[in-house]
mmCIF file of C-alpha atoms in Angstrom:
data_model
loop_
_atom_site.group_PDB
_atom_site.id
_atom_site.type_symbol
_atom_site.label_atom_id
_atom_site.label_comp_id
_atom_site.label_asym_id
_atom_site.label_seq_id
_atom_site.Cartn_x
_atom_site.Cartn_y
_atom_site.Cartn_z
ATOM 1 C CA MET A 1 -10.718 9.500 -21.108
ATOM 2 C CA SER A 2 -10.366 12.161 -18.475
ATOM 3 C CA ALA A 3 -11.019 15.783 -19.304
ATOM 4 C CA ASP A 4 -8.692 17.296 -16.755
ATOM 5 C CA VAL A 5 -5.551 15.688 -15.444
ATOM 6 C CA SER A 6 -5.673 17.769 -12.274
ATOM 7 C CA SER A 7 -8.846 16.119 -11.054
ATOM 8 C CA ARG A 8 -9.087 12.675 -12.597
ATOM 9 C CA SER A 9 -6.968 9.675 -13.405
ATOM 10 C CA PRO A 10 -7.256 7.396 -16.445
ATOM 11 C CA ARG A 11 -10.583 5.649 -16.825
ATOM 12 C CA GLY A 12 -10.981 2.639 -14.559
ATOM 13 C CA SER A 13 -8.526 3.791 -11.888
ATOM 14 C CA ALA A 14 -8.937 5.660 -8.618
ATOM 15 C CA PRO A 15 -8.361 9.431 -8.352
ATOM 16 C CA ARG A 16 -4.675 10.136 -8.127
ATOM 17 C CA ALA A 17 -3.070 11.557 -5.024
ATOM 18 C CA ASP A 18 -1.221 14.878 -5.026
ATOM 19 C CA SER A 19 2.137 13.105 -5.037
ATOM 20 C CA ALA A 20 1.187 11.249 -8.225
ATOM 21 C CA LEU A 21 0.298 14.568 -9.850
ATOM 22 C CA ALA A 22 3.609 15.982 -8.670
ATOM 23 C CA VAL A 23 5.384 13.111 -10.406
ATOM 24 C CA GLU A 24 3.403 13.846 -13.554
ATOM 25 C CA ASP A 25 4.380 17.537 -13.348
ATOM 26 C CA ARG A 26 8.061 16.594 -13.215
ATOM 27 C CA LEU A 27 7.692 14.271 -16.164
ATOM 28 C CA TYR A 28 6.157 17.051 -18.241
ATOM 29 C CA SER A 29 8.962 19.385 -17.157
ATOM 30 C CA ALA A 30 11.469 16.840 -18.451
ATOM 31 C CA LEU A 31 9.408 16.483 -21.626
ATOM 32 C CA ALA A 32 9.713 20.238 -22.209
ATOM 33 C CA ILE A 33 13.491 19.827 -22.424
ATOM 34 C CA VAL A 34 13.064 16.911 -24.832
ATOM 35 C CA ARG A 35 10.782 19.040 -27.021
ATOM 36 C CA VAL A 36 13.393 21.778 -27.290
ATOM 37 C CA VAL A 37 16.118 19.299 -28.229
ATOM 38 C CA VAL A 38 14.077 17.473 -30.903
ATOM 39 C CA THR A 39 12.833 20.790 -32.299
ATOM 40 C CA ILE A 40 16.380 22.038 -32.781
ATOM 41 C CA ASN A 41 17.207 18.711 -34.392
ATOM 42 C CA MET A 42 14.160 18.963 -36.673
ATOM 43 C CA VAL A 43 15.050 22.490 -37.831
ATOM 44 C CA GLY A 44 18.661 21.558 -38.476
ATOM 45 C CA LEU A 45 17.870 18.388 -40.447
ATOM 46 C CA ASN A 46 15.272 20.098 -42.637
ATOM 47 C CA ALA A 47 17.665 22.949 -43.327
ATOM 48 C CA TYR A 48 20.330 20.441 -44.292
ATOM 49 C CA ARG A 49 17.870 18.593 -46.555
ATOM 50 C CA ARG A 50 16.335 21.715 -48.097
ATOM 51 C CA ASP A 51 17.201 20.541 -51.585
ATOM 52 C CA ASN A 52 14.881 17.531 -51.136
ATOM 53 C CA PHE A 53 11.712 19.658 -51.038
ATOM 54 C CA SER A 54 9.499 20.031 -54.092
ATOM 55 C CA HIS A 55 7.680 22.892 -52.338
ATOM 56 C CA PRO A 56 10.281 24.589 -50.138
ATOM 57 C CA ASP A 57 8.021 27.490 -49.177
ATOM 58 C CA VAL A 58 5.382 25.095 -47.842
ATOM 59 C CA ALA A 59 8.094 23.094 -46.054
ATOM 60 C CA LEU A 60 9.390 26.268 -44.410
ATOM 61 C CA ALA A 61 5.867 27.150 -43.264
ATOM 62 C CA ILE A 62 5.398 23.667 -41.799
ATOM 63 C CA VAL A 63 8.731 23.808 -39.965
ATOM 64 C CA LEU A 64 7.948 27.256 -38.552
ATOM 65 C CA GLY A 65 4.500 25.991 -37.521
ATOM 66 C CA LEU A 66 6.070 23.052 -35.674
ATOM 67 C CA VAL A 67 8.471 25.406 -33.888
ATOM 68 C CA ALA A 68 5.562 27.631 -32.874
ATOM 69 C CA TRP A 69 3.593 24.644 -31.599
ATOM 70 C CA THR A 70 6.607 23.513 -29.570
ATOM 71 C CA ALA A 71 6.585 26.819 -27.695
ATOM 72 C CA ALA A 72 2.812 26.644 -27.256
ATOM 73 C CA ALA A 73 2.916 23.008 -26.072
ATOM 74 C CA ILE A 74 5.578 23.759 -23.474
ATOM 75 C CA TRP A 75 3.386 26.557 -22.108
ATOM 76 C CA LEU A 76 0.173 24.487 -22.211
ATOM 77 C CA TYR A 77 1.636 21.423 -20.523
ATOM 78 C CA ARG A 78 3.263 23.455 -17.763
ATOM 79 C CA ASP A 79 -0.043 24.035 -15.937
ATOM 80 C CA ARG A 80 -2.428 21.271 -14.893
ATOM 81 C CA ALA A 81 -5.509 23.324 -15.719
ATOM 82 C CA ARG A 82 -4.345 23.729 -19.334
ATOM 83 C CA ARG A 83 -3.179 20.131 -19.649
ATOM 84 C CA THR A 84 -6.444 18.719 -20.996
ATOM 85 C CA SER A 85 -7.290 15.820 -23.263
ATOM 86 C CA ALA A 86 -8.054 18.261 -26.075
ATOM 87 C CA VAL A 87 -4.502 19.604 -25.931
ATOM 88 C CA LEU A 88 -3.072 16.080 -26.214
ATOM 89 C CA VAL A 89 -5.326 15.273 -29.155
ATOM 90 C CA VAL A 90 -4.290 18.466 -30.964
ATOM 91 C CA ASP A 91 -0.650 17.708 -30.173
ATOM 92 C CA LEU A 92 -0.838 14.315 -31.850
ATOM 93 C CA ALA A 93 -2.985 15.621 -34.712
ATOM 94 C CA ILE A 94 -0.296 18.181 -35.610
ATOM 95 C CA VAL A 95 2.285 15.395 -35.708
ATOM 96 C CA LEU A 96 0.104 13.268 -38.008
ATOM 97 C CA ALA A 97 -0.698 16.238 -40.264
ATOM 98 C CA ALA A 98 2.975 17.118 -40.698
ATOM 99 C CA MET A 99 3.785 13.519 -41.533
ATOM 100 C CA ALA A 100 0.859 13.274 -43.964
ATOM 101 C CA ALA A 101 2.055 16.437 -45.780
ATOM 102 C CA THR A 102 5.548 15.058 -46.300
ATOM 103 C CA PRO A 103 4.913 13.054 -49.544
ATOM 104 C CA TRP A 104 3.433 16.155 -51.211
ATOM 105 C CA VAL A 105 6.005 18.639 -49.926
ATOM 106 C CA LYS A 106 8.922 16.354 -50.833
ATOM 107 C CA SER A 107 7.914 13.556 -53.204
ATOM 108 C CA GLU A 108 6.351 10.137 -53.027
ATOM 109 C CA HIS A 109 9.850 8.678 -52.820
ATOM 110 C CA PHE A 110 10.769 10.635 -49.676
ATOM 111 C CA ASN A 111 13.120 9.087 -47.149
ATOM 112 C CA ALA A 112 12.601 11.069 -43.924
ATOM 113 C CA THR A 113 9.427 12.846 -42.790
ATOM 114 C CA ILE A 114 9.442 16.570 -42.055
ATOM 115 C CA PRO A 115 8.952 16.215 -38.243
ATOM 116 C CA GLY A 116 11.399 13.326 -37.863
ATOM 117 C CA PHE A 117 12.195 12.744 -34.196
ATOM 118 C CA TRP A 118 9.983 15.730 -33.329
ATOM 119 C CA VAL A 119 7.133 13.220 -33.059
ATOM 120 C CA MET A 120 8.543 12.167 -29.668
ATOM 121 C CA GLY A 121 6.938 15.179 -28.007
ATOM 122 C CA ALA A 122 3.373 14.041 -28.618
ATOM 123 C CA LEU A 123 4.239 10.364 -28.181
ATOM 124 C CA LEU A 124 5.743 10.886 -24.723
ATOM 125 C CA ALA A 125 2.936 13.261 -23.701
ATOM 126 C CA TRP A 126 0.367 10.560 -24.423
ATOM 127 C CA ALA A 127 2.472 8.021 -22.548
ATOM 128 C CA ILE A 128 2.703 10.278 -19.490
ATOM 129 C CA HIS A 129 -0.979 11.133 -19.454
ATOM 130 C CA TRP A 130 -2.594 7.847 -20.464
ATOM 131 C CA HIS A 131 0.274 5.539 -19.536
ATOM 132 C CA TRP A 132 0.995 2.441 -21.603
ATOM 133 C CA ARG A 133 -2.344 2.535 -23.407
ATOM 134 C CA GLY A 134 -1.800 6.107 -24.499
ATOM 135 C CA GLY A 135 1.757 5.339 -25.533
ATOM 136 C CA LEU A 136 0.594 2.362 -27.591
ATOM 137 C CA VAL A 137 -2.206 4.273 -29.357
ATOM 138 C CA ALA A 138 0.036 7.230 -30.198
ATOM 139 C CA ALA A 139 2.847 4.938 -31.372
ATOM 140 C CA ALA A 140 0.468 2.956 -33.606
ATOM 141 C CA LEU A 141 -0.943 6.111 -35.248
ATOM 142 C CA ILE A 142 2.492 7.629 -35.795
ATOM 143 C CA SER A 143 3.831 4.376 -37.220
ATOM 144 C CA ALA A 144 0.897 4.011 -39.592
ATOM 145 C CA SER A 145 1.292 7.629 -40.778
ATOM 146 C CA ASP A 146 4.959 6.975 -41.429
ATOM 147 C CA LEU A 147 4.648 3.688 -43.282
ATOM 148 C CA LEU A 148 1.432 3.957 -45.317
ATOM 149 C CA PRO A 149 2.517 6.738 -47.723
ATOM 150 C CA ARG A 150 5.839 5.047 -48.552
ATOM 151 C CA ALA A 151 6.321 3.249 -51.829
ATOM 152 C CA GLU A 152 8.675 0.799 -50.155
ATOM 153 C CA ILE A 153 9.831 0.110 -46.603
ATOM 154 C CA ASP A 154 13.541 -0.352 -45.951
ATOM 155 C CA GLN A 155 15.408 -1.557 -42.894
ATOM 156 C CA SER A 156 15.845 1.977 -41.536
ATOM 157 C CA ASN A 157 12.098 2.666 -41.695
ATOM 158 C CA TYR A 158 11.351 -0.623 -39.989
ATOM 159 C CA GLY A 159 13.857 0.112 -37.204
ATOM 160 C CA ASN A 160 12.368 3.546 -36.489
ATOM 161 C CA VAL A 161 8.813 2.209 -36.357
ATOM 162 C CA PHE A 162 9.847 -0.720 -34.179
ATOM 163 C CA LEU A 163 11.473 1.603 -31.626
ATOM 164 C CA ILE A 164 8.401 3.833 -31.559
ATOM 165 C CA LEU A 165 6.024 0.895 -31.087
ATOM 166 C CA ILE A 166 7.920 -0.516 -28.108
ATOM 167 C CA GLY A 167 9.087 2.814 -26.713
ATOM 168 C CA GLY A 168 5.639 4.395 -26.302
ATOM 169 C CA PRO A 169 4.091 1.617 -24.158
ATOM 170 C CA ILE A 170 7.286 1.096 -22.146
ATOM 171 C CA VAL A 171 7.573 4.774 -21.261
ATOM 172 C CA GLY A 172 3.868 4.823 -20.404
ATOM 173 C CA PHE A 173 4.260 1.801 -18.152
ATOM 174 C CA MET A 174 7.214 3.404 -16.368
ATOM 175 C CA CYS A 175 5.271 6.628 -15.823
ATOM 176 C CA GLU A 176 2.353 4.681 -14.368
ATOM 177 C CA SER A 177 4.716 2.745 -12.096
ATOM 178 C CA LEU A 178 6.288 5.949 -10.788
ATOM 179 C CA GLN A 179 2.874 7.408 -9.985
ATOM 180 C CA ARG A 180 1.742 4.195 -8.310
ATOM 181 C CA MET A 181 4.872 4.196 -6.160
ATOM 182 C CA ALA A 182 4.149 7.783 -5.158
ATOM 183 C CA ARG A 183 0.600 6.883 -4.127
ATOM 184 C CA GLU A 184 1.810 3.850 -2.171
ATOM 185 C CA ARG A 185 4.393 5.989 -0.386
ATOM 186 C CA ASP A 186 1.679 8.484 0.566
ATOM 187 C CA ALA A 187 -0.550 5.684 1.848
ATOM 188 C CA ALA A 188 2.315 4.250 3.913
ATOM 189 C CA GLU A 189 3.090 7.661 5.386
ATOM 190 C CA ARG A 190 -0.565 8.211 6.294
ATOM 191 C CA THR A 191 -0.767 4.768 7.902
ATOM 192 C CA ALA A 192 2.410 5.389 9.879
ATOM 193 C CA ALA A 193 1.165 8.799 11.030
ATOM 194 C CA ALA A 194 -2.175 7.315 12.106
ATOM 195 C CA ALA A 195 -0.396 4.514 13.973
ATOM 196 C CA ASP A 196 1.841 7.019 15.757
ATOM 197 C CA GLU A 197 -1.179 9.072 16.791
ATOM 198 C CA ARG A 198 -3.027 5.984 18.059
ATOM 199 C CA THR A 199 0.046 4.974 20.037
ATOM 200 C CA ARG A 200 0.320 8.448 21.550
ATOM 201 C CA LEU A 201 -3.341 8.470 22.544
ATOM 202 C CA ALA A 202 -3.109 4.917 23.878
ATOM 203 C CA ARG A 203 -0.175 5.891 26.065
ATOM 204 C CA ALA A 204 -2.041 8.937 27.350
ATOM 205 C CA VAL A 205 -5.068 6.811 28.196
ATOM 206 C CA HIS A 206 -2.906 4.094 29.736
ATOM 207 C CA ASP A 207 -1.016 6.592 31.914
ATOM 208 C CA GLY A 208 -4.211 8.316 33.034
ATOM 209 C CA VAL A 209 -7.640 6.756 32.732
ATOM 210 C CA LEU A 210 -6.623 3.094 32.890
ATOM 211 C CA GLN A 211 -4.445 3.609 35.956
ATOM 212 C CA VAL A 212 -7.248 5.451 37.761
ATOM 213 C CA LEU A 213 -9.706 2.678 36.939
ATOM 214 C CA ALA A 214 -7.245 0.020 38.086
ATOM 215 C CA MET A 215 -6.631 1.883 41.357
ATOM 216 C CA THR A 216 -10.378 2.296 41.908
ATOM 217 C CA GLN A 217 -10.858 -1.428 41.361
ATOM 218 C CA ARG A 218 -8.165 -2.398 43.859
ATOM 219 C CA ARG A 219 -9.240 0.009 46.581
ATOM 220 C CA GLY A 220 -12.936 -0.676 46.057
ATOM 221 C CA THR A 221 -12.387 -4.425 46.353
ATOM 222 C CA ALA A 222 -10.321 -3.947 49.510
ATOM 223 C CA ALA A 223 -12.943 -1.662 51.108
ATOM 224 C CA GLY A 224 -15.790 -4.156 50.545
ATOM 225 C CA GLY A 225 -19.508 -3.438 50.632
ATOM 226 C CA GLU A 226 -20.806 -0.950 48.096
ATOM 227 C CA TRP A 227 -17.245 0.077 47.330
ATOM 228 C CA ALA A 228 -16.593 -3.451 46.113
ATOM 229 C CA ASP A 229 -19.369 -3.055 43.517
ATOM 230 C CA LEU A 230 -17.778 0.226 42.422
ATOM 231 C CA GLY A 231 -14.426 -1.542 42.144
ATOM 232 C CA ARG A 232 -15.971 -4.305 40.071
ATOM 233 C CA LEU A 233 -17.564 -1.787 37.696
ATOM 234 C CA ALA A 234 -14.260 0.068 37.412
ATOM 235 C CA GLY A 235 -12.536 -3.195 36.512
ATOM 236 C CA GLU A 236 -15.099 -3.943 33.816
ATOM 237 C CA GLN A 237 -14.702 -0.464 32.348
ATOM 238 C CA GLU A 238 -10.941 -0.806 32.419
ATOM 239 C CA ARG A 239 -11.129 -4.028 30.437
ATOM 240 C CA SER A 240 -13.619 -2.552 27.971
ATOM 241 C CA LEU A 241 -11.514 0.557 27.434
ATOM 242 C CA ARG A 242 -8.337 -1.464 27.029
ATOM 243 C CA SER A 243 -10.108 -3.694 24.494
ATOM 244 C CA LEU A 244 -11.283 -0.618 22.583
ATOM 245 C CA ILE A 245 -7.737 0.723 22.441
ATOM 246 C CA ARG A 246 -6.551 -2.616 21.148
ATOM 247 C CA GLN A 247 -9.182 -2.612 18.424
ATOM 248 C CA GLN A 248 -8.010 0.827 17.293
ATOM 249 C CA ASP A 249 -4.408 -0.315 17.296
ATOM 250 C CA THR A 250 -4.939 -3.702 15.677
ATOM 251 C CA VAL A 251 -2.591 -4.395 12.806
ATOM 252 C CA PRO A 252 -4.461 -4.029 9.485
ATOM 253 C CA THR A 253 -4.508 -7.392 7.751
ATOM 254 C CA ALA A 254 -6.038 -9.399 5.019
ATOM 255 C CA SER A 255 -7.908 -12.602 5.626
ATOM 256 C CA GLY A 256 -5.606 -14.900 3.687
ATOM 257 C CA PRO A 257 -2.764 -17.123 4.897
ATOM 258 C CA GLY A 258 0.102 -15.215 6.451
ATOM 259 C CA ALA A 259 -2.101 -12.331 7.579
ATOM 260 C CA GLN A 260 -1.210 -10.769 10.911
ATOM 261 C CA VAL A 261 -3.305 -9.752 13.910
ATOM 262 C CA ASP A 262 -2.624 -8.172 17.283
ATOM 263 C CA LEU A 263 -2.105 -11.034 19.745
ATOM 264 C CA ALA A 264 -2.409 -8.788 22.791
ATOM 265 C CA GLY A 265 -5.762 -7.451 21.618
ATOM 266 C CA ALA A 266 -6.990 -10.969 20.864
ATOM 267 C CA LEU A 267 -6.052 -12.116 24.383
ATOM 268 C CA GLU A 268 -7.947 -9.239 25.975
ATOM 269 C CA ALA A 269 -11.015 -9.834 23.829
ATOM 270 C CA MET A 270 -11.044 -13.536 24.743
ATOM 271 C CA ALA A 271 -10.542 -12.876 28.462
ATOM 272 C CA THR A 272 -13.304 -10.266 28.550
ATOM 273 C CA ALA A 273 -15.823 -12.812 27.244
ATOM 274 C CA HIS A 274 -14.715 -15.690 29.511
ATOM 275 C CA PRO A 275 -16.972 -16.680 32.454
ATOM 276 C CA VAL A 276 -14.046 -16.670 34.904
ATOM 277 C CA ARG A 277 -13.087 -13.309 36.407
ATOM 278 C CA VAL A 278 -9.866 -12.545 34.568
ATOM 279 C CA GLU A 279 -7.430 -9.680 35.024
ATOM 280 C CA VAL A 280 -5.368 -9.092 31.896
ATOM 281 C CA ALA A 281 -2.102 -7.160 31.585
ATOM 282 C CA THR A 282 -0.582 -6.853 28.111
ATOM 283 C CA PRO A 283 2.199 -4.770 26.498
ATOM 284 C CA GLY A 284 1.459 -1.117 25.769
ATOM 285 C CA ALA A 285 1.822 -1.638 21.999
ATOM 286 C CA ALA A 286 0.358 -4.103 19.546
ATOM 287 C CA VAL A 287 1.988 -7.521 19.192
ATOM 288 C CA PRO A 288 1.546 -8.452 15.502
ATOM 289 C CA VAL A 289 1.797 -12.186 14.805
ATOM 290 C CA ASP A 290 0.654 -14.571 12.125
ATOM 291 C CA ARG A 291 -3.099 -15.178 12.300
ATOM 292 C CA HIS A 292 -2.596 -18.918 12.873
ATOM 293 C CA VAL A 293 -0.147 -18.248 15.727
ATOM 294 C CA ALA A 294 -2.620 -15.866 17.340
ATOM 295 C CA GLN A 295 -5.496 -18.342 17.053
ATOM 296 C CA GLU A 296 -3.536 -21.226 18.550
ATOM 297 C CA THR A 297 -2.056 -19.126 21.355
ATOM 298 C CA VAL A 298 -5.421 -17.663 22.319
ATOM 299 C CA ALA A 299 -6.921 -21.171 22.232
ATOM 300 C CA ALA A 300 -4.208 -22.423 24.606
ATOM 301 C CA VAL A 301 -4.811 -19.556 27.046
ATOM 302 C CA LYS A 302 -8.549 -20.181 26.852
ATOM 303 C CA ALA A 303 -7.925 -23.839 27.659
ATOM 304 C CA CYS A 304 -6.053 -22.745 30.791
ATOM 305 C CA LEU A 305 -9.007 -20.582 31.842
ATOM 306 C CA ASP A 306 -11.455 -23.391 31.028
ATOM 307 C CA ASN A 307 -9.519 -25.627 33.445
ATOM 308 C CA VAL A 308 -9.874 -22.937 36.097
ATOM 309 C CA LEU A 309 -13.623 -22.846 35.513
ATOM 310 C CA THR A 310 -13.891 -26.650 35.601
ATOM 311 C CA HIS A 311 -11.668 -27.440 38.582
ATOM 312 C CA VAL A 312 -11.928 -24.293 40.717
ATOM 313 C CA GLY A 313 -15.382 -23.004 39.865
ATOM 314 C CA PRO A 314 -17.045 -19.878 38.474
ATOM 315 C CA ASP A 315 -16.089 -17.828 41.538
ATOM 316 C CA ALA A 316 -12.378 -18.322 40.913
ATOM 317 C CA SER A 317 -10.131 -15.481 39.874
ATOM 318 C CA ALA A 318 -7.442 -15.683 37.211
ATOM 319 C CA TRP A 319 -4.695 -13.426 35.950
ATOM 320 C CA VAL A 320 -3.197 -13.271 32.471
ATOM 321 C CA LEU A 321 0.110 -11.455 32.045
ATOM 322 C CA ALA A 322 1.652 -11.082 28.583
ATOM 323 C CA GLN A 323 5.214 -9.847 28.189
ATOM 324 C CA SER A 324 6.622 -9.284 24.712
ATOM 325 C CA ALA A 325 10.293 -9.362 23.730
ATOM 326 C CA ALA A 326 12.015 -9.180 20.364
ATOM 327 C CA ALA A 327 12.092 -12.944 19.850
ATOM 328 C CA ALA A 328 9.096 -14.259 21.796
ATOM 329 C CA ILE A 329 6.051 -13.417 23.855
ATOM 330 C CA THR A 330 5.597 -15.005 27.272
ATOM 331 C CA ILE A 331 2.089 -15.398 28.641
ATOM 332 C CA SER A 332 1.487 -16.299 32.262
ATOM 333 C CA VAL A 333 -1.925 -17.665 33.277
ATOM 334 C CA ARG A 334 -2.430 -17.989 37.052
ATOM 335 C CA ASP A 335 -5.416 -18.808 39.269
ATOM 336 C CA ASP A 336 -6.124 -18.785 43.006
ATOM 337 C CA GLY A 337 -7.347 -22.385 43.233
ATOM 338 C CA PRO A 338 -6.083 -25.198 45.484
ATOM 339 C CA GLY A 339 -3.502 -26.296 42.943
ATOM 340 C CA ILE A 340 -2.970 -29.611 41.137
ATOM 341 C CA GLU A 341 -1.772 -32.661 42.989
ATOM 342 C CA ALA A 342 1.669 -33.934 42.073
ATOM 343 C CA GLY A 343 1.546 -36.587 39.351
ATOM 344 C CA ARG A 344 -2.058 -35.837 38.455
ATOM 345 C CA LEU A 345 -1.291 -34.737 34.890
ATOM 346 C CA GLU A 346 0.907 -37.782 34.268
ATOM 347 C CA GLU A 347 -1.812 -40.054 35.636
ATOM 348 C CA ALA A 348 -4.409 -38.449 33.370
ATOM 349 C CA ALA A 349 -2.136 -38.897 30.354
ATOM 350 C CA ALA A 350 -1.581 -42.571 31.242
ATOM 351 C CA GLN A 351 -5.359 -43.059 31.348
ATOM 352 C CA GLY A 352 -5.711 -41.596 27.881
ATOM 353 C CA ARG A 353 -7.079 -38.221 29.002
ATOM 354 C CA LEU A 354 -4.903 -35.835 26.965
ATOM 355 C CA GLY A 355 -6.840 -32.614 27.484
ATOM 356 C CA VAL A 356 -3.948 -30.642 28.951
ATOM 357 C CA SER A 357 -1.342 -32.181 26.661
ATOM 358 C CA SER A 358 -3.267 -31.522 23.453
ATOM 359 C CA SER A 359 -5.118 -28.308 24.230
ATOM 360 C CA ILE A 360 -2.281 -26.439 25.939
ATOM 361 C CA ARG A 361 1.124 -28.071 25.548
ATOM 362 C CA GLY A 362 0.367 -29.502 22.111
ATOM 363 C CA ARG A 363 -0.734 -26.180 20.648
ATOM 364 C CA ILE A 364 2.232 -24.229 22.012
ATOM 365 C CA GLU A 365 4.818 -26.851 21.068
ATOM 366 C CA GLU A 366 3.457 -26.994 17.510
ATOM 367 C CA LEU A 367 4.215 -23.276 17.310
ATOM 368 C CA GLY A 368 7.784 -23.960 18.382
ATOM 369 C CA GLY A 369 7.252 -22.716 21.936
ATOM 370 C CA THR A 370 7.103 -24.175 25.428
ATOM 371 C CA ALA A 371 4.375 -24.612 28.047
ATOM 372 C CA VAL A 372 5.489 -24.996 31.669
ATOM 373 C CA MET A 373 3.090 -25.566 34.576
ATOM 374 C CA GLN A 374 3.727 -24.875 38.264
ATOM 375 C CA SER A 375 1.231 -25.622 41.014
ATOM 376 C CA GLY A 376 0.950 -25.373 44.765
ATOM 377 C CA THR A 377 -1.393 -24.409 47.561
ATOM 378 C CA TRP A 378 -1.356 -20.869 46.183
ATOM 379 C CA GLY A 379 -2.886 -22.025 42.886
ATOM 380 C CA THR A 380 -1.727 -23.017 39.417
ATOM 381 C CA GLU A 381 0.328 -21.063 36.911
ATOM 382 C CA TRP A 382 1.009 -21.814 33.267
ATOM 383 C CA GLU A 383 3.880 -20.061 31.500
ATOM 384 C CA LEU A 384 3.472 -20.165 27.725
ATOM 385 C CA THR A 385 6.332 -18.966 25.557
ATOM 386 C CA VAL A 386 5.616 -18.429 21.853
ATOM 387 C CA PRO A 387 8.346 -17.377 19.382
ATOM 388 C CA LEU A 388 7.558 -14.292 17.328
ATOM 389 C CA ALA A 389 10.101 -14.877 14.568
#
């Protein structure tokens, strides 16, 4: 077990965050009040039962010793540096010693032990420090010390031991749960702060560097010659930088079913690797969707670009525009090809060629969305609408 509560957590668990230690500090502060109350109760009951002692002077010394230890324990547990495993062991040992002395100080037919409910101080301290395991160990030792010296066990003795045996682990479990909640809250706050900072930096980059690169690309392409090469390089860097921002802002996920990913980042990554020259415009923030939805949507957009490559050629240009709303994301995929003749898709479907229907419309409709195609001499445009809810 740990030697210092300020630096380590129970064996087998990760180091505790400051908030978890703060919760522990408050629990020990509450325990100090409990110690005072049960000590007053212990003094009063032993004074009331003073005629039951065979050795009253020894009983008085034990009671005064327990009062002195209460004051010392409150002082020791107040500071993390003093709150060591040795202190907890001594705390419980004093409880067990006082209980073990009871049959001699009173008689072998005693009814109540000298400490009585005073044992709660050590029991709860173990539960706070070592959680349910500590509460169970302390409760078992206290119960054994109470029952073993007795000549007979009545219903009252059984009830007290039963409450101790279930109370110690339950209190320990609750203390552990409170500390875990504090750590989870800290982790959530750190994640939120990191996300806010990434968003702020992404906006700064978007408003500055990305706009300059986009402007350089447009003007370089319009100027032609060597300036066109500069524009092309600027466009590549813009896409790379935008992809990097997306990777930093991707929603953290697990790999199992129901995990979420950033759809906008996935679209940019796919478009960057596609042979067709693709210009991508996505929302300024991440678009978290179910992993399956992201995979199918990206596959549908890729199918649109594959059609551009097949029917227009590698020199074609394409544009992907993603617009996110509260209920759905709409993705427009447009090219500068000659367009698709009227009735061509219906004719292909009648001949059993279902490439467009299955790879684009089929995927989107299975997600509960729609896929609408428009074509003319200006080119072809697909509008894919995918629900986010």
